[in-house]
mmCIF file with all atom_site columns, C-alpha atoms in Angstrom:
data_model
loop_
_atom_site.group_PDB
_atom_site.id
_atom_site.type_symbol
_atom_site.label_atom_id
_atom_site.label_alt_id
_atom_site.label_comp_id
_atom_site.label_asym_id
_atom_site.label_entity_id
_atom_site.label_seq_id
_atom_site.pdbx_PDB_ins_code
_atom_site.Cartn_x
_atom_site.Cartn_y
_atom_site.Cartn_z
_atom_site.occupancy
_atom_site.B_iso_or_equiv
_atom_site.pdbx_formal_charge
_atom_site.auth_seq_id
_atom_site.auth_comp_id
_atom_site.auth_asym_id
_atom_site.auth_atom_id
_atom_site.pdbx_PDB_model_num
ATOM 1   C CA . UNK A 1 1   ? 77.891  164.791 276.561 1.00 52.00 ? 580 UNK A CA 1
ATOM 2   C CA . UNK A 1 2   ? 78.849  161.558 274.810 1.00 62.00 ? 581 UNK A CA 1
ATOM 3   C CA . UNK A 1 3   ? 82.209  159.959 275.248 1.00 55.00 ? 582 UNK A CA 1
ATOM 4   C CA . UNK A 1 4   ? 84.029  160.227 272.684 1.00 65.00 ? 583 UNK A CA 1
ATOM 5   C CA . UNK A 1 5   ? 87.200  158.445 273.778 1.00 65.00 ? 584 UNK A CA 1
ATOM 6   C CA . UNK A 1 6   ? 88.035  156.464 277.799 1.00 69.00 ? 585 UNK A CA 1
ATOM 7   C CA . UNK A 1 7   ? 91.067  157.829 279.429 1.00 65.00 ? 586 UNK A CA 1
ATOM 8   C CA . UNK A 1 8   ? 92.713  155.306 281.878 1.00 66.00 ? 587 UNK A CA 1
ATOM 9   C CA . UNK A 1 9   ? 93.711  156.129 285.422 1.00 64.00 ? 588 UNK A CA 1
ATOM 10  C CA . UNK A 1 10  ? 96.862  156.627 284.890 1.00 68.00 ? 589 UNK A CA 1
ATOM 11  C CA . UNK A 1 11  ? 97.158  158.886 281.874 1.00 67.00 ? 590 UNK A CA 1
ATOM 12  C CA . UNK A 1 12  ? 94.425  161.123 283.860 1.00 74.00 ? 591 UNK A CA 1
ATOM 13  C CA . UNK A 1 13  ? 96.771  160.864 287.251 1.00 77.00 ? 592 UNK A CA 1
ATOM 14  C CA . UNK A 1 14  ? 99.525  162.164 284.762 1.00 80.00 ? 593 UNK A CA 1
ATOM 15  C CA . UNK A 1 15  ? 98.200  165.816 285.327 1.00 81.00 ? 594 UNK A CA 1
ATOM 16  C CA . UNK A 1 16  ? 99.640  165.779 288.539 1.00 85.00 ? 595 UNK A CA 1
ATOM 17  C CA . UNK A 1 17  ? 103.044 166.229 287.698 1.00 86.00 ? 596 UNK A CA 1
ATOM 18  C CA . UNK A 1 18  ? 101.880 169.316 286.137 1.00 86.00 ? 597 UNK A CA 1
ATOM 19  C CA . UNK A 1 19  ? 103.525 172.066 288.682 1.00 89.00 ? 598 UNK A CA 1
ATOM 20  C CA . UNK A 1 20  ? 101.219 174.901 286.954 1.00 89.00 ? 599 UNK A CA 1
ATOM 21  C CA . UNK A 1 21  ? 97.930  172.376 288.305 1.00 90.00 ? 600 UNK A CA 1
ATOM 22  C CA . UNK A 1 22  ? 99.932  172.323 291.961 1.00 92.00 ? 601 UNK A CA 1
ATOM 23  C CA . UNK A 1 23  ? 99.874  176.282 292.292 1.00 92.00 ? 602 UNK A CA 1
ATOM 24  C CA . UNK A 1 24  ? 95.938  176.345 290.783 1.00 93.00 ? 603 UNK A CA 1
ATOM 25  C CA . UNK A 1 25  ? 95.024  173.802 294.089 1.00 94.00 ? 604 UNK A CA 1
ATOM 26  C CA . UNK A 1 26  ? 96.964  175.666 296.300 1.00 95.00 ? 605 UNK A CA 1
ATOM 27  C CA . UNK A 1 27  ? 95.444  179.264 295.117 1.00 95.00 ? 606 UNK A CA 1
ATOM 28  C CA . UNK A 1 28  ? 91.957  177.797 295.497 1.00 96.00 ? 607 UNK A CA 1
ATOM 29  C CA . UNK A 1 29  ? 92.619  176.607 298.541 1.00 97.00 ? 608 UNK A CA 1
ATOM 30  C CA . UNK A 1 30  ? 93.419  180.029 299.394 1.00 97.00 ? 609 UNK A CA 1
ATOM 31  C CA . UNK A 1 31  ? 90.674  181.760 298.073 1.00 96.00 ? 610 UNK A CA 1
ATOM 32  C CA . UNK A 1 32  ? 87.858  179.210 298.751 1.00 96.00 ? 611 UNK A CA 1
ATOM 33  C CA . UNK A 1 33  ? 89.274  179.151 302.620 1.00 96.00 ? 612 UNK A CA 1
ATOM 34  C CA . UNK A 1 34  ? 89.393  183.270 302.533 1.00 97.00 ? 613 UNK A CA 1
ATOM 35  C CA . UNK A 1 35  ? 85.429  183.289 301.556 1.00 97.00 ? 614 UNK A CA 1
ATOM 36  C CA . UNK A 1 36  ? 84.644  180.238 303.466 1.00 96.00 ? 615 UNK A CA 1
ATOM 37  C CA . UNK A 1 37  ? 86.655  180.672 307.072 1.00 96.00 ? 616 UNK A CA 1
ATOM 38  C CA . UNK A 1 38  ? 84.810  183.768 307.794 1.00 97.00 ? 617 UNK A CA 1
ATOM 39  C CA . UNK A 1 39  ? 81.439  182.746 306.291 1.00 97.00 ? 618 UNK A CA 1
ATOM 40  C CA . UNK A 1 40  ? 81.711  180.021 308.659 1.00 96.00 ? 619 UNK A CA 1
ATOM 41  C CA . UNK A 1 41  ? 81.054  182.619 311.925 1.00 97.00 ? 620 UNK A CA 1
ATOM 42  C CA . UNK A 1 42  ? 79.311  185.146 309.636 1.00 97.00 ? 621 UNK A CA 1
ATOM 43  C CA . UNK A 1 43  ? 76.270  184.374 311.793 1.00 96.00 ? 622 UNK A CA 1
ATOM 44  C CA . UNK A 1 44  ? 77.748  184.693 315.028 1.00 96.00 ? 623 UNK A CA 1
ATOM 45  C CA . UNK A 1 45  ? 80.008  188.240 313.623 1.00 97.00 ? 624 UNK A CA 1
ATOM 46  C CA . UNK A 1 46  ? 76.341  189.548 312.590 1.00 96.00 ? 625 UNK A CA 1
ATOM 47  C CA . UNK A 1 47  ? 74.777  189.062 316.159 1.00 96.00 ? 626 UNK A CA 1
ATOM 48  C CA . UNK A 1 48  ? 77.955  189.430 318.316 1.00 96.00 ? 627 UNK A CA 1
ATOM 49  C CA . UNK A 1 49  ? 79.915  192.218 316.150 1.00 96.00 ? 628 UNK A CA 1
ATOM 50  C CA . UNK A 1 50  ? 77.137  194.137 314.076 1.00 95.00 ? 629 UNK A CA 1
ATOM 51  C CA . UNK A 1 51  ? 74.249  193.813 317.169 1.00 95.00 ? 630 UNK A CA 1
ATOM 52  C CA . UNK A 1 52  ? 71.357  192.294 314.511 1.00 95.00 ? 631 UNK A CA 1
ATOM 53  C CA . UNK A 1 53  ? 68.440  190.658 315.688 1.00 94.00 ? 632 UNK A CA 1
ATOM 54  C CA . UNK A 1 54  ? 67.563  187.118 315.065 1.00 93.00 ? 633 UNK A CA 1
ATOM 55  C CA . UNK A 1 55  ? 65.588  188.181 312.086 1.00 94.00 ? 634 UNK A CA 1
ATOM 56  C CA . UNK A 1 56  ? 68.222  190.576 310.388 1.00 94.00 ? 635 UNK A CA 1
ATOM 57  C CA . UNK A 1 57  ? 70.597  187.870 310.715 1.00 95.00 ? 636 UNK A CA 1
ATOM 58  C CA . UNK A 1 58  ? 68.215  185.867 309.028 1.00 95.00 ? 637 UNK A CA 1
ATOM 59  C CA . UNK A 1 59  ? 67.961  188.399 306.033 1.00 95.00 ? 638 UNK A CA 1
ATOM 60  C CA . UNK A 1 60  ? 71.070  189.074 305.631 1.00 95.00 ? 639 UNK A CA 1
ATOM 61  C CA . UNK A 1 61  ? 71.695  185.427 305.205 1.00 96.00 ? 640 UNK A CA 1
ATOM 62  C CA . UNK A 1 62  ? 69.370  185.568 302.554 1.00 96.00 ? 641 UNK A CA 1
ATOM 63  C CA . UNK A 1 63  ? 70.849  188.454 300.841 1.00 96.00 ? 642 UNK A CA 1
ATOM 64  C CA . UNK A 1 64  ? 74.390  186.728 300.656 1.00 97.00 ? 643 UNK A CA 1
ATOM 65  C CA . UNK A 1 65  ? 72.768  183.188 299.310 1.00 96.00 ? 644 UNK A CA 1
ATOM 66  C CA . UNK A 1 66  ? 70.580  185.475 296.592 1.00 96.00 ? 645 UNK A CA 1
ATOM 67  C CA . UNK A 1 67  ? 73.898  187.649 295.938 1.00 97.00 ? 646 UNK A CA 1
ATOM 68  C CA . UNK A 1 68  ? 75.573  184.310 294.980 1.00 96.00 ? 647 UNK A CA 1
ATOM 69  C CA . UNK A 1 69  ? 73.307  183.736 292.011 1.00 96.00 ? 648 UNK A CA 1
ATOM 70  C CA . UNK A 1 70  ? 74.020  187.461 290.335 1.00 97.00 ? 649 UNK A CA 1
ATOM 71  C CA . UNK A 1 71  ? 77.840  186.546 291.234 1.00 97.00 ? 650 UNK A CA 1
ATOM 72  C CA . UNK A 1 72  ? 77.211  183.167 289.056 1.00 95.00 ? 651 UNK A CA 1
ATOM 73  C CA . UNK A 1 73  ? 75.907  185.644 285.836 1.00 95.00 ? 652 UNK A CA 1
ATOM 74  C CA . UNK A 1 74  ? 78.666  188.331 286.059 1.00 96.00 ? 653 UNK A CA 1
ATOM 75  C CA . UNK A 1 75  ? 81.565  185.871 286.688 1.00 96.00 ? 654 UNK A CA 1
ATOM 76  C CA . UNK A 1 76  ? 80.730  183.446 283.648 1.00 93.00 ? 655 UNK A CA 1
ATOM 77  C CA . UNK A 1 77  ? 80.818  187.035 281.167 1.00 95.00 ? 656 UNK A CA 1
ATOM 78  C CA . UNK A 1 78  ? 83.901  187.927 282.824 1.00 95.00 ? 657 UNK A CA 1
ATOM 79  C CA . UNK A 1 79  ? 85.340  184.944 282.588 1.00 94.00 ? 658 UNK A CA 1
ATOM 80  C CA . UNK A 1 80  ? 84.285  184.469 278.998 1.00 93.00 ? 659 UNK A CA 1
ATOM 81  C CA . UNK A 1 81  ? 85.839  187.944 277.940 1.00 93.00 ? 660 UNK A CA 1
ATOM 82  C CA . UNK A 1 82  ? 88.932  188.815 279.910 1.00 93.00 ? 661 UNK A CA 1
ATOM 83  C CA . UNK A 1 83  ? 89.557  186.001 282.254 1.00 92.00 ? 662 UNK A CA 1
ATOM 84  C CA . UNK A 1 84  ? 93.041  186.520 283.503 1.00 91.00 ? 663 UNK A CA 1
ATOM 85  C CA . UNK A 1 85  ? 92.271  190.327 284.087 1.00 92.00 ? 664 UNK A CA 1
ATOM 86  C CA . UNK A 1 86  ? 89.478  189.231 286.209 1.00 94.00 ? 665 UNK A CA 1
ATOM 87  C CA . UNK A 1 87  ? 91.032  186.312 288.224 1.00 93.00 ? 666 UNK A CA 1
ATOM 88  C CA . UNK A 1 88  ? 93.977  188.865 288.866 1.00 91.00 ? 667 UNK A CA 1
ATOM 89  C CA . UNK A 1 89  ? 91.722  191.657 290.358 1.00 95.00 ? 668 UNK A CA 1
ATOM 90  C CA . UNK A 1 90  ? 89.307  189.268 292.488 1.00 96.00 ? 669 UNK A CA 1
ATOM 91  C CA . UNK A 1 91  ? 91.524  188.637 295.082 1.00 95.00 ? 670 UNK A CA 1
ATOM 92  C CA . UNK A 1 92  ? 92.468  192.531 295.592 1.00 96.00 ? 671 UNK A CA 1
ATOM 93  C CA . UNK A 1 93  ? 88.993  193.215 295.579 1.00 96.00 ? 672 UNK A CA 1
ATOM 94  C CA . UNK A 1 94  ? 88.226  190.850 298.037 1.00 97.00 ? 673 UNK A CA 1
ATOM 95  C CA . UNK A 1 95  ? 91.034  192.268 300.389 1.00 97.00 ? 674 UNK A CA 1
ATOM 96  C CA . UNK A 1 96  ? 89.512  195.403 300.230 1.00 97.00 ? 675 UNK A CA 1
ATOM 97  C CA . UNK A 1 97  ? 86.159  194.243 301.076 1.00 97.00 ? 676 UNK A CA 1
ATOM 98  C CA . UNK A 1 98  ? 87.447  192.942 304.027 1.00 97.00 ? 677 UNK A CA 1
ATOM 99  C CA . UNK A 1 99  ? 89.187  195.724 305.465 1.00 97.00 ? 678 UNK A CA 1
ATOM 100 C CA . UNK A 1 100 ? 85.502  197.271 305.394 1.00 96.00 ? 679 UNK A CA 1
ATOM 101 C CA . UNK A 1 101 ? 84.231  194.720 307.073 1.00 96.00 ? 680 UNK A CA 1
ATOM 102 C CA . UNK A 1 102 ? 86.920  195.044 309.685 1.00 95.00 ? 681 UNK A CA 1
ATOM 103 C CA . UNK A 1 103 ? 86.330  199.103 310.596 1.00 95.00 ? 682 UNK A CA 1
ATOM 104 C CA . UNK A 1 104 ? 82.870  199.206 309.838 1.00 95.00 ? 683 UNK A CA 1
ATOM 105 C CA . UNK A 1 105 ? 81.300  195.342 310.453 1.00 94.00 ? 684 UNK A CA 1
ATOM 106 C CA . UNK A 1 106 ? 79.937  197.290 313.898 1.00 93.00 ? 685 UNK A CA 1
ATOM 107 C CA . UNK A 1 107 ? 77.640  199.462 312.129 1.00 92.00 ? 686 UNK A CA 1
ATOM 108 C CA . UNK A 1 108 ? 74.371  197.283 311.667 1.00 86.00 ? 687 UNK A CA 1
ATOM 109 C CA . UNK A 1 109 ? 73.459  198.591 307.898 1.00 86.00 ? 688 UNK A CA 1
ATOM 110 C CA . UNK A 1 110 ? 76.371  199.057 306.483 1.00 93.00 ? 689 UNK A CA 1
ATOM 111 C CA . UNK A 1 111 ? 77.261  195.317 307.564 1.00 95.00 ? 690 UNK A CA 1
ATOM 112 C CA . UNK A 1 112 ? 74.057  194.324 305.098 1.00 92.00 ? 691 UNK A CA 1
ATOM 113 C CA . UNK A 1 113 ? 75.282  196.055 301.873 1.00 94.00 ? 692 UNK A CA 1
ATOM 114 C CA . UNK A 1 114 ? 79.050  194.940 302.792 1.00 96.00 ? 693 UNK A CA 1
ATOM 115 C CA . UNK A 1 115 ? 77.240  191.134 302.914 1.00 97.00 ? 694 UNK A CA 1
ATOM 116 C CA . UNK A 1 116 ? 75.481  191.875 299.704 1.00 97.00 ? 695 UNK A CA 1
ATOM 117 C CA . UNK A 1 117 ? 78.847  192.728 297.634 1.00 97.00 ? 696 UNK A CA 1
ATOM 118 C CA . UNK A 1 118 ? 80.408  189.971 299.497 1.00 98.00 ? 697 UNK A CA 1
ATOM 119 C CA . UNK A 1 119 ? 77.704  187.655 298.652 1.00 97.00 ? 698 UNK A CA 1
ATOM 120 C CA . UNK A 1 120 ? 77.949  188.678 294.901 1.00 97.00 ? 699 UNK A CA 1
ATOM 121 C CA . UNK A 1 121 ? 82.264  188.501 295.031 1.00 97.00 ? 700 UNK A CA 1
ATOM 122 C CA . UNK A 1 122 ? 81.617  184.548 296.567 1.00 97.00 ? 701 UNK A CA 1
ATOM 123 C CA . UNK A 1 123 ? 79.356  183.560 293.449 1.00 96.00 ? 702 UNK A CA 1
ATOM 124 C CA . UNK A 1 124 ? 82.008  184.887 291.669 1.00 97.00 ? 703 UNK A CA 1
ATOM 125 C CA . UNK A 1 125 ? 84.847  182.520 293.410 1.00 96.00 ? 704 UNK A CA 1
ATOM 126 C CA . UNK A 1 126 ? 82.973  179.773 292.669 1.00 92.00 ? 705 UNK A CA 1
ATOM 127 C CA . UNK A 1 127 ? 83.353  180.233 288.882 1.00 95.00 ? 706 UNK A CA 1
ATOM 128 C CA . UNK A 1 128 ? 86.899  181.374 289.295 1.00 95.00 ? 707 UNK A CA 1
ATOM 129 C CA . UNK A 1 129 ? 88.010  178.221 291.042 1.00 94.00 ? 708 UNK A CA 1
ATOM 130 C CA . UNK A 1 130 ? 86.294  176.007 288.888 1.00 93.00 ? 709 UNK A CA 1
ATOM 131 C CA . UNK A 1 131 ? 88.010  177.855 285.823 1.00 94.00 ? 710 UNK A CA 1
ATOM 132 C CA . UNK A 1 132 ? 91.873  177.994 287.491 1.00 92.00 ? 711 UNK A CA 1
ATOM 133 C CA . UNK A 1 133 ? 92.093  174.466 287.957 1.00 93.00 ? 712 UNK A CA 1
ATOM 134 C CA . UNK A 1 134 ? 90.170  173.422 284.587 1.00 90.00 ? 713 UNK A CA 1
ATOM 135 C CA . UNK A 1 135 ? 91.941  175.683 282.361 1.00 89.00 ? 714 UNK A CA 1
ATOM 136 C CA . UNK A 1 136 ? 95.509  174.193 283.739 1.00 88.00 ? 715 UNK A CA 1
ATOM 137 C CA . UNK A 1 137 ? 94.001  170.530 283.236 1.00 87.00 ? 716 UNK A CA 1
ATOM 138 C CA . UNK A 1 138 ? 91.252  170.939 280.104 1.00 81.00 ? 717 UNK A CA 1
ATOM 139 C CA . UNK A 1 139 ? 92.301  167.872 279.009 1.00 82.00 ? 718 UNK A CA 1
ATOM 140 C CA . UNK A 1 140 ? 91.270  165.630 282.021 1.00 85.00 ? 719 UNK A CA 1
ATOM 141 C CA . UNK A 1 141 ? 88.108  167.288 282.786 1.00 82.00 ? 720 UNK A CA 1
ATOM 142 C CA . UNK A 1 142 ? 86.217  165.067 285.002 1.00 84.00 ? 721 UNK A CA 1
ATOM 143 C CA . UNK A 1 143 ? 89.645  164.904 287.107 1.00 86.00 ? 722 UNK A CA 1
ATOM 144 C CA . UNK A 1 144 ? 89.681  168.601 286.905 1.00 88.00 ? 723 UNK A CA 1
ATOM 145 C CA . UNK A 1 145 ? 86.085  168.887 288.319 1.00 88.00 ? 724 UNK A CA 1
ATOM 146 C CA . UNK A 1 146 ? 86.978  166.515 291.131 1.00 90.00 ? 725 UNK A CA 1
ATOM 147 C CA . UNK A 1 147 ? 90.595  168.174 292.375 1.00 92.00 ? 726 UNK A CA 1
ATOM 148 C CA . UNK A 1 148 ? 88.287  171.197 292.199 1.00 93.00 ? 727 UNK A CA 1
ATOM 149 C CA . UNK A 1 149 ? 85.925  169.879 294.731 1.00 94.00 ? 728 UNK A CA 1
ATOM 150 C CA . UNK A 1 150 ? 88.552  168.455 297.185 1.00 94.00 ? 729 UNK A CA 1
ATOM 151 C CA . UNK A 1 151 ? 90.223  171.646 296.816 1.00 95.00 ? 730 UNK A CA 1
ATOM 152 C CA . UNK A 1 152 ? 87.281  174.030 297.677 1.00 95.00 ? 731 UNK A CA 1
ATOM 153 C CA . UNK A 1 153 ? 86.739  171.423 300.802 1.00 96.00 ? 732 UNK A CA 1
ATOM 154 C CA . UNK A 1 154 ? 89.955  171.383 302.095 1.00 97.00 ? 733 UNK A CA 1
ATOM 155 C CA . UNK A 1 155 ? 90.131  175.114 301.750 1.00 97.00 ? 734 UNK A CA 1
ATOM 156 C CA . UNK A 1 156 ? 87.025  175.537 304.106 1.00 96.00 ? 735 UNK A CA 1
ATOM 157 C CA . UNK A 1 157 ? 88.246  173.244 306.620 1.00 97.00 ? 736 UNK A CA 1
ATOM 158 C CA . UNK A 1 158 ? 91.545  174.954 306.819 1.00 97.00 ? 737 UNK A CA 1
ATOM 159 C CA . UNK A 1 159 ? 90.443  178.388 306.701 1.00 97.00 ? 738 UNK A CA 1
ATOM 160 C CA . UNK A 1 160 ? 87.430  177.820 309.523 1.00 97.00 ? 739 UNK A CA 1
ATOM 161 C CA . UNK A 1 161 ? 90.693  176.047 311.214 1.00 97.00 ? 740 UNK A CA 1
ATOM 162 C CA . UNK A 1 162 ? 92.397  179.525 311.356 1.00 97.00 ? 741 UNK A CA 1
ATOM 163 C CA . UNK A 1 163 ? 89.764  181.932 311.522 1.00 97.00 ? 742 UNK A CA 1
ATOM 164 C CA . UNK A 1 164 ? 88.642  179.954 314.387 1.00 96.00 ? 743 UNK A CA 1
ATOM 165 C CA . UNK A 1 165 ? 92.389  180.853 316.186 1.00 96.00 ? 744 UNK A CA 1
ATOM 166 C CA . UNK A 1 166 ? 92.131  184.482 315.121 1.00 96.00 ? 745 UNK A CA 1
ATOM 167 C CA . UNK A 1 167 ? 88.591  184.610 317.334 1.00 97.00 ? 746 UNK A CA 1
ATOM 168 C CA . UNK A 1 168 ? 90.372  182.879 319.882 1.00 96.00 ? 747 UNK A CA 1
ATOM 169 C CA . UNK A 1 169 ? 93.264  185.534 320.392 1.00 95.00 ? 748 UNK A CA 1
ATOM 170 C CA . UNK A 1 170 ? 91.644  188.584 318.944 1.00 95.00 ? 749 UNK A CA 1
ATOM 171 C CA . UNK A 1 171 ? 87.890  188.236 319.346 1.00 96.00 ? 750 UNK A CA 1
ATOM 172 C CA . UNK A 1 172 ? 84.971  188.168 316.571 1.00 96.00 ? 751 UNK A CA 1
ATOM 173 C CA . UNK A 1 173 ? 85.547  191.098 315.271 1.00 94.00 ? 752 UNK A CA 1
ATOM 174 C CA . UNK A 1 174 ? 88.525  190.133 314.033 1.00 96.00 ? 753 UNK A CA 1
ATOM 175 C CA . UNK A 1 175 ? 87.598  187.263 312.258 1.00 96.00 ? 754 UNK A CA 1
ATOM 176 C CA . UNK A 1 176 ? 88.370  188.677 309.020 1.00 96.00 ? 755 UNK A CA 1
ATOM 177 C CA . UNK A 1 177 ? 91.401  188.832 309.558 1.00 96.00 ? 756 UNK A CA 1
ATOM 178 C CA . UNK A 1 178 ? 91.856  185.505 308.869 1.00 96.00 ? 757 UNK A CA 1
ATOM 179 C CA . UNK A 1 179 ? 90.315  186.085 305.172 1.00 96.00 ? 758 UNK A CA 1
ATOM 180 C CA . UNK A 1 180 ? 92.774  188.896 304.832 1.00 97.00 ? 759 UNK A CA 1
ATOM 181 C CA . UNK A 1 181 ? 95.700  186.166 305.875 1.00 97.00 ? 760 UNK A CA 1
ATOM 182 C CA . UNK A 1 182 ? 94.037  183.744 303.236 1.00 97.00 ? 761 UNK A CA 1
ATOM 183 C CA . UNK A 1 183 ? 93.385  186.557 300.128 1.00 96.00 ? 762 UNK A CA 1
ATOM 184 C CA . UNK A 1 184 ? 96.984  187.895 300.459 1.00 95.00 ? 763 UNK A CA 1
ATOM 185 C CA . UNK A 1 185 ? 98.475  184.402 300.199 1.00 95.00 ? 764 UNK A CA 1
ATOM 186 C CA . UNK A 1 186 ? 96.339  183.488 297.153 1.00 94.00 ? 765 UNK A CA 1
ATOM 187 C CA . UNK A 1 187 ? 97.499  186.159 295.092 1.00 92.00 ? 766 UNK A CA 1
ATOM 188 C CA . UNK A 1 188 ? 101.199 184.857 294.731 1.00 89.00 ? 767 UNK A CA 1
ATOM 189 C CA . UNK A 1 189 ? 99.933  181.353 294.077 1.00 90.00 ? 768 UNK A CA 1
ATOM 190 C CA . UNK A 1 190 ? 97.328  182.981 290.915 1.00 89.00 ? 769 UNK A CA 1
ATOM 191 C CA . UNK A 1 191 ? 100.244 184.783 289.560 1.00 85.00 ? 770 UNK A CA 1
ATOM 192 C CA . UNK A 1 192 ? 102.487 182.170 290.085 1.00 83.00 ? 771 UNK A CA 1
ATOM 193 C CA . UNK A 1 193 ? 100.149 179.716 287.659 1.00 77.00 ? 772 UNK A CA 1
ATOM 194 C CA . UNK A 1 194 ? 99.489  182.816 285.326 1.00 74.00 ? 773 UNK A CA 1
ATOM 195 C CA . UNK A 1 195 ? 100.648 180.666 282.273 1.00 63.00 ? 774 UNK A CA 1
ATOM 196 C CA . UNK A 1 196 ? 98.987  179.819 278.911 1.00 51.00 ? 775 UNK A CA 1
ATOM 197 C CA . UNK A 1 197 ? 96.755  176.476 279.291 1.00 50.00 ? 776 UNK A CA 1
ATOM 198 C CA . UNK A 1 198 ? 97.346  174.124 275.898 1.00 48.00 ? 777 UNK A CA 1
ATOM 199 C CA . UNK A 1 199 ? 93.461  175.255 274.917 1.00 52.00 ? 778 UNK A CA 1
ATOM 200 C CA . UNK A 1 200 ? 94.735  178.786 275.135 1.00 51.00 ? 779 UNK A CA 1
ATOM 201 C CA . UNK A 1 201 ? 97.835  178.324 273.119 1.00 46.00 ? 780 UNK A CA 1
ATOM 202 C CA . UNK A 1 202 ? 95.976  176.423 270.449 1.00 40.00 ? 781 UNK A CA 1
ATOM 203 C CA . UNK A 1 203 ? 93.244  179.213 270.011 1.00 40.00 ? 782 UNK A CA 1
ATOM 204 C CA . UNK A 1 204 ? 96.007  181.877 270.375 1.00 44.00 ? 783 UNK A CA 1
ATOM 205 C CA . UNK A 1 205 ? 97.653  179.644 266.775 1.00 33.00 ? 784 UNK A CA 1
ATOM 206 C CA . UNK A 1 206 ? 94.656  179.463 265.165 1.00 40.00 ? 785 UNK A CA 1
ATOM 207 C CA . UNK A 1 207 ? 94.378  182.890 265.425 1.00 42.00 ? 786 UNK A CA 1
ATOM 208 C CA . UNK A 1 208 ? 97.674  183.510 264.415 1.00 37.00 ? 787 UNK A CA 1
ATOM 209 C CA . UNK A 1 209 ? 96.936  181.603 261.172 1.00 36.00 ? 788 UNK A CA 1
#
């Protein structure tokens, strides 16, 4: 897209006195690092926890990577239509998941379609991230797309951090209960920044008039 008008350093490092942007990093953080700290030993849970061969490991992978793609469509209609609703649910949803994975990761087929919803809910985070933190900073959006990254990053590296201690003290199998740590924390930081962004407010006026 052209550019229509440069923004200097500082007035885009303005944003971050925004508290609204500091609880959107913090709840990405939190969700990317839920998704992303057990994906990390997904591999190892699916051989060590779930008893797949090699080659089942293999497909599942695949399964989760092609799930991300559908996750990509349904995320950017949801997100277009009732945004808010849907970044409220997708953390709960995500718990639940989970909690599946947790009783019934052991049983070899199940753990495939629980991978394949997972796989769809993670293409779905991806969107959802990228939206929380935009929406709160619209008007700086190549800073916007850059906290985004650094969040999603530093959420990974965290979460792997502490998924990593929940193998060490309660084995593999319990890995997700590190996700479960990460998804129940992220909700009070998503309602926390539940507030109008200044595009929302202006379409909400121009509807109004």
């Amino acid at each position: 897209m052209p550019v229509k008008e440069k923004m200097s350093y500082g007035s885009q490092l303005k944003i971050l006195k925004d508290i609204n942007l500091w609880w959107a990093l913090i709840a990405v953080i939190l969700l990317n690092g839920a998704n992303f700290g057990v994906y990390s030993y997904l591999a190892d849970y699916l051989e060590r926890v779930s008893l797949l061969s090699t080659e089942f490991v293999s497909i599942t992978l695949l399964i989760f990577g092609l799930a991300n793609i559908l996750g990509n469509v349904i995320a950017g209609r949801l997100l277009s239509q009732r945004p808010l609703l849907f970044v409220g649910i997708y953390p709960f949803l995500l718990t639940v998941l989970f909690l599946v994975m947790l009783f019934l990761g052991n049983m070899g087929f199940v753990i495939m379609g629980i991978v394949l919803i997972w796989g769809i809910l993670v293409g779905c985070a991806a969107n959802i991230n990228q939206y929380w933190i935009t929406r709160v900073a619209s008007n700086v959006p190549d800073f916007a797309n850059a906290l985004f990254l650094v969040a999603t990053n530093v959420g990974t590296c965290i979460a792997a951090f502490v998924c990593g201690i929940f193998i060490d003290e309660f084995g593999i199998n319990n890995v997700v209960l590190g996700g479960i740590l990460f998804t129940v924390l992220s909700i009070g930081f998503f309602f926390a920044g539940i507030k109008k962004s200044p595009k929302e407010k202006m379409l909400k006026v121009n509807k109004a008039v």
